[in-house]
PDB file of C-alpha atoms in Angstrom:
ATOM      1  CA  MET A   1    -116.710 -94.526   3.599  1.00  0.00           C
ATOM      2  CA  ALA A   2    -116.616 -96.226   0.184  1.00  0.00           C
ATOM      3  CA  LYS A   3    -115.147 -93.076  -1.383  1.00  0.00           C
ATOM      4  CA  LYS A   4    -112.442 -92.913   1.283  1.00  0.00           C
ATOM      5  CA  THR A   5    -111.609 -96.586   0.722  1.00  0.00           C
ATOM      6  CA  ARG A   6    -111.222 -96.022  -3.032  1.00  0.00           C
ATOM      7  CA  GLN A   7    -108.901 -93.061  -2.377  1.00  0.00           C
ATOM      8  CA  GLN A   8    -106.776 -95.125  -0.007  1.00  0.00           C
ATOM      9  CA  THR A   9    -106.603 -97.957  -2.541  1.00  0.00           C
ATOM     10  CA  ARG A  10    -105.577 -95.530  -5.262  1.00  0.00           C
ATOM     11  CA  LYS A  11    -102.809 -94.098  -3.058  1.00  0.00           C
ATOM     12  CA  ARG A  12    -101.539 -97.576  -2.272  1.00  0.00           C
ATOM     13  CA  LYS A  13    -101.421 -98.392  -5.969  1.00  0.00           C
ATOM     14  CA  GLU A  14     -99.527 -95.193  -6.651  1.00  0.00           C
ATOM     15  CA  LYS A  15     -96.919 -96.223  -4.090  1.00  0.00           C
ATOM     16  CA  LYS A  16     -96.269 -99.585  -5.780  1.00  0.00           C
ATOM     17  CA  GLY A  17     -92.880 -99.683  -7.410  1.00  0.00           C
ATOM     18  CA  VAL A  18     -89.233-100.069  -6.499  1.00  0.00           C
ATOM     19  CA  ALA A  19     -87.752 -98.598  -3.321  1.00  0.00           C
ATOM     20  CA  ILE A  20     -84.071 -97.684  -3.506  1.00  0.00           C
ATOM     21  CA  TYR A  21     -82.490 -97.097  -0.114  1.00  0.00           C
ATOM     22  CA  HIS A  22     -78.966 -95.748   0.394  1.00  0.00           C
ATOM     23  CA  ASP A  23     -77.418 -94.992   3.763  1.00  0.00           C
ATOM     24  CA  MET A  24     -74.507 -92.617   3.105  1.00  0.00           C
ATOM     25  CA  LYS A  25     -71.920 -93.936   5.518  1.00  0.00           C
ATOM     26  CA  VAL A  26     -69.284 -91.679   6.976  1.00  0.00           C
ATOM     27  CA  TYR A  27     -66.561 -93.293   4.887  1.00  0.00           C
ATOM     28  CA  GLU A  28     -68.416 -92.748   1.603  1.00  0.00           C
ATOM     29  CA  ASN A  29     -67.873 -89.526  -0.286  1.00  0.00           C
ATOM     30  CA  PHE A  30     -70.137 -87.900  -2.844  1.00  0.00           C
ATOM     31  CA  GLU A  31     -68.682 -89.725  -5.841  1.00  0.00           C
ATOM     32  CA  ARG A  32     -69.037 -93.221  -4.388  1.00  0.00           C
ATOM     33  CA  CYS A  33     -72.611 -92.587  -3.227  1.00  0.00           C
ATOM     34  CA  ALA A  34     -73.666 -91.060  -6.542  1.00  0.00           C
ATOM     35  CA  LEU A  35     -72.236 -93.974  -8.522  1.00  0.00           C
ATOM     36  CA  ARG A  36     -73.850 -96.571  -6.278  1.00  0.00           C
ATOM     37  CA  ILE A  37     -77.262 -94.929  -6.376  1.00  0.00           C
ATOM     38  CA  PHE A  38     -76.968 -94.641 -10.151  1.00  0.00           C
ATOM     39  CA  GLU A  39     -76.161 -98.364 -10.428  1.00  0.00           C
ATOM     40  CA  CYS A  40     -79.251 -99.120  -8.315  1.00  0.00           C
ATOM     41  CA  LEU A  41     -81.343 -96.978 -10.670  1.00  0.00           C
ATOM     42  CA  LYS A  42     -80.140 -98.971 -13.655  1.00  0.00           C
ATOM     43  CA  GLN A  43     -80.746-102.297 -11.909  1.00  0.00           C
ATOM     44  CA  ALA A  44     -84.248-101.209 -10.882  1.00  0.00           C
ATOM     45  CA  GLU A  45     -85.131-100.299 -14.475  1.00  0.00           C
ATOM     46  CA  ASN A  46     -83.691-103.568 -15.805  1.00  0.00           C
ATOM     47  CA  ARG A  47     -85.603-105.707 -13.321  1.00  0.00           C
ATOM     48  CA  SER A  48     -88.866-103.725 -13.261  1.00  0.00           C
ATOM     49  CA  PRO A  49     -89.047-101.693 -16.492  1.00  0.00           C
ATOM     50  CA  GLY A  50     -91.162 -98.562 -16.150  1.00  0.00           C
ATOM     51  CA  ALA A  51     -92.089 -99.182 -12.499  1.00  0.00           C
ATOM     52  CA  PRO A  52     -92.154 -96.084 -10.255  1.00  0.00           C
ATOM     53  CA  ARG A  53     -88.900 -95.659  -8.345  1.00  0.00           C
ATOM     54  CA  PHE A  54     -88.665 -94.175  -4.847  1.00  0.00           C
ATOM     55  CA  LEU A  55     -85.250 -93.113  -3.542  1.00  0.00           C
ATOM     56  CA  TYR A  56     -84.594 -92.943   0.210  1.00  0.00           C
ATOM     57  CA  ILE A  57     -81.336 -91.397   1.438  1.00  0.00           C
ATOM     58  CA  ASP A  58     -80.042 -91.441   5.011  1.00  0.00           C
ATOM     59  CA  ILE A  59     -76.792 -89.862   6.201  1.00  0.00           C
ATOM     60  CA  GLN A  60     -74.310 -91.117   8.808  1.00  0.00           C
ATOM     61  CA  GLY A  61     -71.817 -88.629  10.169  1.00  0.00           C
ATOM     62  CA  HIS A  62     -70.851 -86.108   7.469  1.00  0.00           C
ATOM     63  CA  ARG A  63     -71.350 -83.151   9.806  1.00  0.00           C
ATOM     64  CA  ASN A  64     -69.630 -79.814   9.374  1.00  0.00           C
ATOM     65  CA  GLU A  65     -68.265 -77.518  12.061  1.00  0.00           C
ATOM     66  CA  ALA A  66     -71.710 -75.941  12.548  1.00  0.00           C
ATOM     67  CA  GLY A  67     -73.405 -79.309  13.090  1.00  0.00           C
ATOM     68  CA  GLY A  68     -75.116 -79.340   9.680  1.00  0.00           C
ATOM     69  CA  PHE A  69     -74.304 -81.586   6.758  1.00  0.00           C
ATOM     70  CA  ASP A  70     -70.834 -81.343   5.240  1.00  0.00           C
ATOM     71  CA  HIS A  71     -70.114 -80.609   1.583  1.00  0.00           C
ATOM     72  CA  ASP A  72     -70.297 -84.248   0.393  1.00  0.00           C
ATOM     73  CA  ALA A  73     -73.649 -84.918   2.060  1.00  0.00           C
ATOM     74  CA  TYR A  74     -75.202 -81.635   0.972  1.00  0.00           C
ATOM     75  CA  GLU A  75     -73.972 -82.124  -2.581  1.00  0.00           C
ATOM     76  CA  LEU A  76     -75.519 -85.606  -2.684  1.00  0.00           C
ATOM     77  CA  ILE A  77     -78.864 -84.312  -1.427  1.00  0.00           C
ATOM     78  CA  ALA A  78     -79.126 -80.963  -3.183  1.00  0.00           C
ATOM     79  CA  ASP A  79     -77.080 -81.244  -6.366  1.00  0.00           C
ATOM     80  CA  PHE A  80     -77.242 -84.939  -7.246  1.00  0.00           C
ATOM     81  CA  ALA A  81     -80.642 -86.142  -6.030  1.00  0.00           C
ATOM     82  CA  LEU A  82     -82.395 -83.031  -7.292  1.00  0.00           C
ATOM     83  CA  GLY A  83     -80.323 -82.867 -10.461  1.00  0.00           C
ATOM     84  CA  SER A  84     -80.653 -84.980 -13.578  1.00  0.00           C
ATOM     85  CA  PRO A  85     -80.968 -88.341 -11.686  1.00  0.00           C
ATOM     86  CA  GLY A  86     -84.176 -86.956 -10.179  1.00  0.00           C
ATOM     87  CA  ASP A  87     -85.749 -87.159 -13.638  1.00  0.00           C
ATOM     88  CA  TYR A  88     -85.499 -90.967 -13.420  1.00  0.00           C
ATOM     89  CA  LEU A  89     -87.311 -91.159 -10.077  1.00  0.00           C
ATOM     90  CA  THR A  90     -90.900 -90.714  -8.942  1.00  0.00           C
ATOM     91  CA  GLU A  91     -90.100 -89.561  -5.399  1.00  0.00           C
ATOM     92  CA  ILE A  92     -87.014 -88.629  -3.388  1.00  0.00           C
ATOM     93  CA  HIS A  93     -86.871 -88.798   0.413  1.00  0.00           C
ATOM     94  CA  THR A  94     -83.852 -87.241   2.182  1.00  0.00           C
ATOM     95  CA  PRO A  95     -83.130 -85.947   5.698  1.00  0.00           C
ATOM     96  CA  LEU A  96     -83.764 -82.417   4.402  1.00  0.00           C
ATOM     97  CA  TYR A  97     -86.860 -82.829   2.270  1.00  0.00           C
ATOM     98  CA  HIS A  98     -89.292 -85.074   0.461  1.00  0.00           C
ATOM     99  CA  ILE A  99     -90.036 -84.179  -3.128  1.00  0.00           C
ATOM    100  CA  ARG A 100     -92.150 -85.718  -5.872  1.00  0.00           C
ATOM    101  CA  ASN A 101     -91.152 -85.506  -9.512  1.00  0.00           C
ATOM    102  CA  PRO A 102     -93.433 -82.821 -10.996  1.00  0.00           C
ATOM    103  CA  GLY A 103     -93.279 -84.516 -14.385  1.00  0.00           C
ATOM    104  CA  ARG A 104     -93.303 -88.090 -15.576  1.00  0.00           C
ATOM    105  CA  GLN A 105     -90.523 -90.403 -14.464  1.00  0.00           C
ATOM    106  CA  ARG A 106     -88.080 -90.994 -17.303  1.00  0.00           C
ATOM    107  CA  ASN A 107     -86.895 -94.537 -17.957  1.00  0.00           C
ATOM    108  CA  ASP A 108     -84.186 -93.928 -20.576  1.00  0.00           C
ATOM    109  CA  ILE A 109     -81.406 -94.154 -17.992  1.00  0.00           C
ATOM    110  CA  PRO A 110     -77.975 -93.545 -19.575  1.00  0.00           C
ATOM    111  CA  ASP A 111     -75.264 -96.174 -19.410  1.00  0.00           C
ATOM    112  CA  VAL A 112     -72.700 -93.893 -17.769  1.00  0.00           C
ATOM    113  CA  LEU A 113     -73.037 -91.285 -15.032  1.00  0.00           C
ATOM    114  CA  GLN A 114     -71.113 -88.099 -15.746  1.00  0.00           C
ATOM    115  CA  ILE A 115     -70.131 -86.269 -12.563  1.00  0.00           C
ATOM    116  CA  ASN A 116     -69.347 -82.581 -12.941  1.00  0.00           C
ATOM    117  CA  HIS A 117     -68.311 -80.800  -9.773  1.00  0.00           C
ATOM    118  CA  PRO A 118     -69.701 -77.308  -9.181  1.00  0.00           C
ATOM    119  CA  ASP A 119     -67.243 -74.480  -9.673  1.00  0.00           C
ATOM    120  CA  ASP A 120     -67.511 -73.171  -6.119  1.00  0.00           C
ATOM    121  CA  GLY A 121     -63.892 -73.338  -5.075  1.00  0.00           C
ATOM    122  CA  SER A 122     -64.295 -76.669  -3.268  1.00  0.00           C
ATOM    123  CA  LYS A 123     -61.401 -79.127  -3.367  1.00  0.00           C
ATOM    124  CA  TYR A 124     -61.942 -82.581  -4.804  1.00  0.00           C
ATOM    125  CA  GLY A 125     -59.263 -85.185  -4.375  1.00  0.00           C
ATOM    126  CA  TYR A 126     -55.758 -84.840  -3.038  1.00  0.00           C
ATOM    127  CA  ASP A 127     -53.418 -82.172  -4.392  1.00  0.00           C
ATOM    128  CA  ALA A 128     -50.532 -84.411  -5.395  1.00  0.00           C
ATOM    129  CA  GLY A 129     -48.545 -81.409  -6.573  1.00  0.00           C
ATOM    130  CA  SER A 130     -48.265 -79.869  -3.137  1.00  0.00           C
ATOM    131  CA  LEU A 131     -48.240 -83.025  -0.985  1.00  0.00           C
ATOM    132  CA  GLY A 132     -50.153 -80.970   1.544  1.00  0.00           C
ATOM    133  CA  ILE A 133     -52.517 -82.104   4.273  1.00  0.00           C
ATOM    134  CA  GLN A 134     -56.044 -82.741   3.021  1.00  0.00           C
ATOM    135  CA  PRO A 135     -58.414 -83.134   5.999  1.00  0.00           C
ATOM    136  CA  ARG A 136     -62.116 -83.675   5.578  1.00  0.00           C
ATOM    137  CA  GLU A 137     -63.034 -81.079   8.192  1.00  0.00           C
ATOM    138  CA  LYS A 138     -62.395 -77.517   6.972  1.00  0.00           C
ATOM    139  CA  ASN A 139     -62.546 -75.778  10.355  1.00  0.00           C
ATOM    140  CA  PRO A 140     -61.629 -78.343  13.004  1.00  0.00           C
ATOM    141  CA  ALA A 141     -62.503 -77.822  16.637  1.00  0.00           C
ATOM    142  CA  ASP A 142     -59.624 -76.496  18.715  1.00  0.00           C
ATOM    143  CA  ARG A 143     -59.267 -79.626  20.839  1.00  0.00           C
ATOM    144  CA  LYS A 144     -56.057 -80.592  22.593  1.00  0.00           C
ATOM    145  CA  THR A 145     -57.061 -84.128  23.564  1.00  0.00           C
ATOM    146  CA  PRO A 146     -58.770 -86.958  21.612  1.00  0.00           C
ATOM    147  CA  PRO A 147     -62.571 -87.261  21.874  1.00  0.00           C
ATOM    148  CA  THR A 148     -64.020 -90.199  23.760  1.00  0.00           C
ATOM    149  CA  VAL A 149     -64.899 -93.444  22.013  1.00  0.00           C
ATOM    150  CA  ARG A 150     -68.552 -92.698  22.740  1.00  0.00           C
ATOM    151  CA  ALA A 151     -68.320 -89.256  21.108  1.00  0.00           C
ATOM    152  CA  ILE A 152     -66.752 -90.784  17.999  1.00  0.00           C
ATOM    153  CA  ALA A 153     -69.429 -93.492  17.864  1.00  0.00           C
ATOM    154  CA  ASP A 154     -72.147 -90.841  18.114  1.00  0.00           C
ATOM    155  CA  TYR A 155     -70.616 -88.877  15.239  1.00  0.00           C
ATOM    156  CA  LEU A 156     -70.312 -92.038  13.133  1.00  0.00           C
ATOM    157  CA  GLY A 157     -73.959 -92.895  13.795  1.00  0.00           C
ATOM    158  CA  LEU A 158     -73.152 -96.107  15.686  1.00  0.00           C
ATOM    159  CA  GLU A 159     -75.295 -97.366  18.563  1.00  0.00           C
ATOM    160  CA  ASP A 160     -72.425 -99.548  19.756  1.00  0.00           C
ATOM    161  CA  ALA A 161     -68.754 -98.672  19.494  1.00  0.00           C
ATOM    162  CA  ALA A 162     -67.695-101.323  16.981  1.00  0.00           C
ATOM    163  CA  CYS A 163     -65.167-101.553  14.167  1.00  0.00           C
ATOM    164  CA  LEU A 164     -66.386 -99.811  11.020  1.00  0.00           C
ATOM    165  CA  VAL A 165     -64.965-102.614   8.902  1.00  0.00           C
ATOM    166  CA  CYS A 166     -65.902-105.854  10.660  1.00  0.00           C
ATOM    167  CA  TRP A 167     -68.159-104.784  13.572  1.00  0.00           C
ATOM    168  CA  ARG A 168     -65.814-106.427  16.064  1.00  0.00           C
ATOM    169  CA  LYS A 169     -65.088-105.192  19.591  1.00  0.00           C
ATOM    170  CA  PRO A 170     -63.129-103.808  21.358  1.00  0.00           C
ATOM    171  CA  VAL A 171     -62.188-100.824  19.244  1.00  0.00           C
ATOM    172  CA  GLU A 172     -59.400 -98.287  19.086  1.00  0.00           C
ATOM    173  CA  ARG A 173     -59.505 -94.617  18.162  1.00  0.00           C
ATOM    174  CA  ALA A 174     -57.876 -94.272  14.749  1.00  0.00           C
ATOM    175  CA  HIS A 175     -56.760 -90.903  13.415  1.00  0.00           C
ATOM    176  CA  VAL A 176     -57.937 -90.273   9.876  1.00  0.00           C
ATOM    177  CA  VAL A 177     -55.026 -87.906   9.228  1.00  0.00           C
ATOM    178  CA  PRO A 178     -52.319 -88.750  11.792  1.00  0.00           C
ATOM    179  CA  SER A 179     -51.472 -86.017  14.286  1.00  0.00           C
ATOM    180  CA  ALA A 180     -47.828 -86.253  13.189  1.00  0.00           C
ATOM    181  CA  LEU A 181     -48.972 -85.138   9.710  1.00  0.00           C
ATOM    182  CA  GLY A 182     -51.092 -82.278  11.034  1.00  0.00           C
ATOM    183  CA  GLY A 183     -54.323 -84.121  11.784  1.00  0.00           C
ATOM    184  CA  SER A 184     -56.552 -82.472  14.371  1.00  0.00           C
ATOM    185  CA  MET A 185     -58.235 -83.799  17.506  1.00  0.00           C
ATOM    186  CA  ASP A 186     -61.641 -82.982  16.016  1.00  0.00           C
ATOM    187  CA  VAL A 187     -64.127 -85.857  16.290  1.00  0.00           C
ATOM    188  CA  ARG A 188     -64.415 -85.781  12.495  1.00  0.00           C
ATOM    189  CA  ASN A 189     -60.767 -86.804  12.259  1.00  0.00           C
ATOM    190  CA  PHE A 190     -61.348 -90.141  14.000  1.00  0.00           C
ATOM    191  CA  ALA A 191     -62.643 -93.590  13.107  1.00  0.00           C
ATOM    192  CA  LEU A 192     -63.303 -96.629  15.276  1.00  0.00           C
ATOM    193  CA  LEU A 193     -61.381 -99.736  14.236  1.00  0.00           C
ATOM    194  CA  CYS A 194     -60.521-103.065  15.803  1.00  0.00           C
ATOM    195  CA  PRO A 195     -56.784-103.557  16.472  1.00  0.00           C
ATOM    196  CA  GLU A 196     -56.374-105.688  13.322  1.00  0.00           C
ATOM    197  CA  HIS A 197     -57.867-103.140  10.943  1.00  0.00           C
ATOM    198  CA  HIS A 198     -56.255-100.229  12.778  1.00  0.00           C
ATOM    199  CA  ALA A 199     -52.883-101.850  12.072  1.00  0.00           C
ATOM    200  CA  GLU A 200     -53.808-102.131   8.367  1.00  0.00           C
ATOM    201  CA  ALA A 201     -55.280 -98.641   7.809  1.00  0.00           C
ATOM    202  CA  PRO A 202     -53.166 -96.119   5.866  1.00  0.00           C
ATOM    203  CA  ASP A 203     -51.219 -93.357   7.614  1.00  0.00           C
ATOM    204  CA  VAL A 204     -51.396 -90.642   4.972  1.00  0.00           C
ATOM    205  CA  ALA A 205     -52.023 -86.912   4.706  1.00  0.00           C
ATOM    206  CA  ASP A 206     -55.289 -87.360   2.782  1.00  0.00           C
ATOM    207  CA  ALA A 207     -58.507 -87.883   4.746  1.00  0.00           C
ATOM    208  CA  GLU A 208     -60.559 -89.007   1.750  1.00  0.00           C
ATOM    209  CA  SER A 209     -58.051 -91.729   0.895  1.00  0.00           C
ATOM    210  CA  PHE A 210     -58.256 -93.014   4.472  1.00  0.00           C
ATOM    211  CA  TRP A 211     -62.060 -93.189   4.247  1.00  0.00           C
ATOM    212  CA  ALA A 212     -61.818 -94.788   0.792  1.00  0.00           C
ATOM    213  CA  TRP A 213     -59.617 -97.495   2.288  1.00  0.00           C
ATOM    214  CA  ILE A 214     -62.203 -98.092   5.047  1.00  0.00           C
ATOM    215  CA  ASP A 215     -64.866 -98.432   2.350  1.00  0.00           C
ATOM    216  CA  TYR A 216     -62.667-100.867   0.410  1.00  0.00           C
ATOM    217  CA  ALA A 217     -61.819-102.928   3.518  1.00  0.00           C
ATOM    218  CA  GLU A 218     -65.475-103.011   4.606  1.00  0.00           C
ATOM    219  CA  LEU A 219     -66.469-104.519   1.243  1.00  0.00           C
ATOM    220  CA  ARG A 220     -63.490-106.894   1.253  1.00  0.00           C
ATOM    221  CA  ASP A 221     -64.101-108.166   4.788  1.00  0.00           C
ATOM    222  CA  SER A 222     -67.894-107.888   4.969  1.00  0.00           C
ATOM    223  CA  PRO A 223     -68.388-111.674   5.516  1.00  0.00           C
ATOM    224  CA  ASP A 224     -66.635-111.292   8.878  1.00  0.00           C
ATOM    225  CA  LYS A 225     -69.478-109.097  10.147  1.00  0.00           C
ATOM    226  CA  TRP A 226     -71.708-112.125  10.574  1.00  0.00           C
ATOM    227  CA  VAL A 227     -69.304-114.483  12.383  1.00  0.00           C
ATOM    228  CA  ASP A 228     -70.616-113.540  15.831  1.00  0.00           C
ATOM    229  CA  ALA A 229     -74.276-113.163  14.780  1.00  0.00           C
ATOM    230  CA  ALA A 230     -77.075-115.187  16.369  1.00  0.00           C
ATOM    231  CA  ASP A 231     -77.736-118.617  14.871  1.00  0.00           C
ATOM    232  CA  GLU A 232     -81.115-117.563  13.469  1.00  0.00           C
ATOM    233  CA  VAL A 233     -79.466-114.627  11.701  1.00  0.00           C
ATOM    234  CA  LYS A 234     -76.814-116.921  10.235  1.00  0.00           C
ATOM    235  CA  ASP A 235     -79.494-119.374   9.058  1.00  0.00           C
ATOM    236  CA  PHE A 236     -81.378-116.550   7.341  1.00  0.00           C
ATOM    237  CA  LEU A 237     -78.241-115.246   5.652  1.00  0.00           C
ATOM    238  CA  GLN A 238     -77.126-118.678   4.471  1.00  0.00           C
ATOM    239  CA  LYS A 239     -80.553-119.322   2.962  1.00  0.00           C
ATOM    240  CA  HIS A 240     -80.021-116.148   0.940  1.00  0.00           C
ATOM    241  CA  ASN A 241     -76.505-117.156  -0.162  1.00  0.00           C
ATOM    242  CA  VAL A 242     -74.691-114.629   2.040  1.00  0.00           C
ATOM    243  CA  GLN A 243     -71.172-115.705   2.905  1.00  0.00           C
ATOM    244  CA  ILE A 244     -70.345-115.876   6.599  1.00  0.00           C
ATOM    245  CA  GLY A 245     -66.691-115.545   7.473  1.00  0.00           C
ATOM    246  CA  LYS A 246     -63.894-114.739   5.068  1.00  0.00           C
ATOM    247  CA  LYS A 247     -62.573-117.529   2.899  1.00  0.00           C
ATOM    248  CA  HIS A 248     -59.043-118.580   3.653  1.00  0.00           C
ATOM    249  CA  ARG A 249     -56.570-116.552   1.651  1.00  0.00           C
ATOM    250  CA  GLU A 250     -52.950-117.415   1.183  1.00  0.00           C
ATOM    251  CA  PRO A 251     -50.801-114.665   2.705  1.00  0.00           C
ATOM    252  CA  LEU A 252     -49.329-112.345   0.102  1.00  0.00           C
ATOM    253  CA  SER A 253     -45.819-111.008   0.030  1.00  0.00           C
ATOM    254  CA  PHE A 254     -45.637-107.353   0.987  1.00  0.00           C
ATOM    255  CA  PHE A 255     -45.293-106.016  -2.539  1.00  0.00           C
ATOM    256  CA  SER A 256     -47.981-108.396  -3.836  1.00  0.00           C
ATOM    257  CA  ALA A 257     -50.312-106.921  -1.203  1.00  0.00           C
ATOM    258  CA  VAL A 258     -49.381-103.417  -2.376  1.00  0.00           C
ATOM    259  CA  LYS A 259     -50.081-104.357  -6.007  1.00  0.00           C
ATOM    260  CA  HIS A 260     -53.424-105.852  -4.992  1.00  0.00           C
ATOM    261  CA  GLU A 261     -54.472-102.569  -3.369  1.00  0.00           C
ATOM    262  CA  LEU A 262     -53.213-100.534  -6.319  1.00  0.00           C
ATOM    263  CA  LYS A 263     -55.478-102.564  -8.592  1.00  0.00           C
ATOM    264  CA  SER A 264     -58.489-102.958  -6.282  1.00  0.00           C
ATOM    265  CA  LEU A 265     -58.598 -99.495  -4.729  1.00  0.00           C
ATOM    266  CA  TYR A 266     -56.741 -97.159  -7.064  1.00  0.00           C
ATOM    267  CA  GLY A 267     -57.723 -98.680 -10.390  1.00  0.00           C
ATOM    268  CA  TRP A 268     -54.247 -99.593 -11.637  1.00  0.00           C
ATOM    269  CA  GLU A 269     -54.001-102.022 -14.539  1.00  0.00           C
ATOM    270  CA  ASP A 270     -51.265-104.523 -15.311  1.00  0.00           C
ATOM    271  CA  SER A 271     -50.190-102.156 -18.082  1.00  0.00           C
ATOM    272  CA  ASP A 272     -49.502 -99.429 -15.480  1.00  0.00           C
ATOM    273  CA  LEU A 273     -47.176-101.780 -13.639  1.00  0.00           C
ATOM    274  CA  ALA A 274     -45.527-103.017 -16.832  1.00  0.00           C
ATOM    275  CA  THR A 275     -44.879 -99.625 -18.437  1.00  0.00           C
ATOM    276  CA  ALA A 276     -43.839 -97.648 -15.360  1.00  0.00           C
ATOM    277  CA  ASP A 277     -40.364 -96.134 -15.309  1.00  0.00           C
ATOM    278  CA  TRP A 278     -39.508 -97.716 -11.993  1.00  0.00           C
ATOM    279  CA  MET A 279     -36.359 -95.707 -11.384  1.00  0.00           C
ATOM    280  CA  GLU A 280     -38.269 -92.447 -11.741  1.00  0.00           C
ATOM    281  CA  LEU A 281     -41.285 -93.862  -9.914  1.00  0.00           C
ATOM    282  CA  MET A 282     -39.209 -95.051  -6.948  1.00  0.00           C
ATOM    283  CA  ASP A 283     -37.524 -91.661  -6.597  1.00  0.00           C
ATOM    284  CA  GLU A 284     -40.914 -89.943  -6.496  1.00  0.00           C
ATOM    285  CA  PHE A 285     -42.395 -92.679  -4.289  1.00  0.00           C
ATOM    286  CA  HIS A 286     -39.784 -92.100  -1.587  1.00  0.00           C
ATOM    287  CA  ARG A 287     -40.340 -88.357  -1.789  1.00  0.00           C
ATOM    288  CA  VAL A 288     -44.064 -88.901  -1.176  1.00  0.00           C
ATOM    289  CA  LEU A 289     -43.376 -91.474   1.531  1.00  0.00           C
ATOM    290  CA  ASP A 290     -41.079 -89.102   3.423  1.00  0.00           C
ATOM    291  CA  THR A 291     -43.285 -86.020   3.022  1.00  0.00           C
ATOM    292  CA  ALA A 292     -46.919 -87.123   3.250  1.00  0.00           C
ATOM    293  CA  THR A 293     -47.083 -90.421   5.139  1.00  0.00           C
ATOM    294  CA  GLY A 294     -46.443 -91.469   8.722  1.00  0.00           C
ATOM    295  CA  ARG A 295     -45.932 -94.524  10.878  1.00  0.00           C
ATOM    296  CA  HIS A 296     -48.444 -95.995  13.291  1.00  0.00           C
ATOM    297  CA  PHE A 297     -47.137 -97.472  16.525  1.00  0.00           C
ATOM    298  CA  SER A 298     -43.698 -97.801  14.870  1.00  0.00           C
ATOM    299  CA  ILE A 299     -45.029-100.095  12.118  1.00  0.00           C
ATOM    300  CA  GLU A 300     -42.403 -99.574   9.430  1.00  0.00           C
ATOM    301  CA  LYS A 301     -44.448-100.651   6.420  1.00  0.00           C
ATOM    302  CA  LYS A 302     -48.139-100.869   5.646  1.00  0.00           C
ATOM    303  CA  ALA A 303     -49.421-102.084   2.291  1.00  0.00           C
ATOM    304  CA  SER A 304     -52.160 -99.430   2.385  1.00  0.00           C
ATOM    305  CA  THR A 305     -49.698 -96.578   3.024  1.00  0.00           C
ATOM    306  CA  TYR A 306     -47.312 -97.780   0.335  1.00  0.00           C
ATOM    307  CA  ALA A 307     -50.108 -98.221  -2.219  1.00  0.00           C
ATOM    308  CA  TRP A 308     -51.264 -94.636  -1.626  1.00  0.00           C
ATOM    309  CA  ALA A 309     -47.699 -93.343  -1.961  1.00  0.00           C
ATOM    310  CA  TYR A 310     -47.168 -95.236  -5.230  1.00  0.00           C
ATOM    311  CA  ASP A 311     -50.428 -93.872  -6.633  1.00  0.00           C
ATOM    312  CA  ILE A 312     -49.563 -90.297  -5.671  1.00  0.00           C
ATOM    313  CA  ALA A 313     -46.041 -90.728  -7.085  1.00  0.00           C
ATOM    314  CA  MET A 314     -47.434 -91.979 -10.395  1.00  0.00           C
ATOM    315  CA  ARG A 315     -49.846 -89.075 -10.542  1.00  0.00           C
ATOM    316  CA  ARG A 316     -47.076 -86.584  -9.841  1.00  0.00           C
ATOM    317  CA  ILE A 317     -44.980 -88.044 -12.660  1.00  0.00           C
ATOM    318  CA  ARG A 318     -47.913 -87.923 -15.057  1.00  0.00           C
ATOM    319  CA  GLY A 319     -49.061 -84.505 -13.881  1.00  0.00           C
ATOM    320  CA  ASP A 320     -52.475 -85.935 -13.061  1.00  0.00           C
ATOM    321  CA  GLY A 321     -54.434 -83.721 -10.657  1.00  0.00           C
ATOM    322  CA  GLY A 322     -57.576 -85.861 -10.608  1.00  0.00           C
ATOM    323  CA  PRO A 323     -59.139 -87.609  -7.599  1.00  0.00           C
ATOM    324  CA  VAL A 324     -56.944 -90.011  -5.700  1.00  0.00           C
ATOM    325  CA  VAL A 325     -59.393 -92.881  -5.379  1.00  0.00           C
ATOM    326  CA  ARG A 326     -61.629 -94.696  -7.795  1.00  0.00           C
ATOM    327  CA  ASP A 327     -64.961 -96.183  -6.849  1.00  0.00           C
ATOM    328  CA  ALA A 328     -64.533 -99.445  -4.977  1.00  0.00           C
ATOM    329  CA  LEU A 329     -67.659-101.205  -6.230  1.00  0.00           C
TER     330      LEU A 329
END
C-alpha cells in the first residue's frame, strides 16, 4: 500500500505544471489557432519558467464531407501540434490522440512563429486574381433547401441555438457564402447569428473571410455575452475584472467604420490609406464589389462587405496572392 501511495504521489507531481486549453471554434482557421496557442506557450514560459506544459485541444465543427475533421482541424492536430511546437510541450491531448514528448521539453521558445503550409495542393486564402468563389466545404452536400437551425447548431457544437458572436436569441440562419454568389445549402455553409450581427456580417465570395469576421466580431463584442447572465455569474466576472456589456461607442460614419475594419481585421496601416492611388483603387474596388460580393435583404452597404472589397482590390493592384485575413488577436 505504501509503495502504491508513493507511485501515485510521484504521478501527481509529474502532472504539476501549466495546462493550456484551446477550443478550436468553427470560425477559427488553422492560422489563428496556431498563433493563439503559440502565444499561450510563450506566456506560460514567461509566467512559469521551465514548468511542464500540457496542451489540450478540442474542436468545434470543422467537419468534412465524410464526417471527419476538415483540413484546418487536421492540420492543427497532425502538422502543428506534433510539429516543432510539440518540442516545447510535455504532453498533447487532442480528439485524435494523446501523446507525451519522448524527449525533454524545450523552453527556448522563439519570439515568432513561422507558418509554412504543406505543399499538398490545398488552397490557403482567397484567390484575388480570379475573384472566384472560395467555400470552406470542398464537396458540399447536394441539398436544395436550408438545414434546420438545430442541424446548424449541432454542426457548430452548440447546445443551444444562440448567436455565435453575442450568445443572444433568437437567431437567424446566415449563409457563409451567399447563395447568390454560389454558396451551397450544406450545413457547413451556415452560421447562427442574431438579427443585429446577421445584418453586419459580410456578403462575400470567401468563406474564410466570413468566419474571420465572426471571430473579429466575437472578440469585439464579447462583453455583451454576459449581459443576460445570472447575478452570481456577473459578480464572479466583475471580481475578476471582466467587462459586462459593451461600452458606449459614438456611431461612426460609414467610411470611418470601413477604415476601422480595414485596420482591425485586415491589418491596414495609416500609411496604406495615405499612399493608396485612390482613383486606381476605386476602379478595382467597384470591380470586386460587382463581381464577388452580394446584398443581404436589400441592404445596399455593409461596412464589412466594403472593407473586404477594398482589401481584395488593394491586393489585386499590388499583385499580392497571400491570405486575405490577418490574425485578429
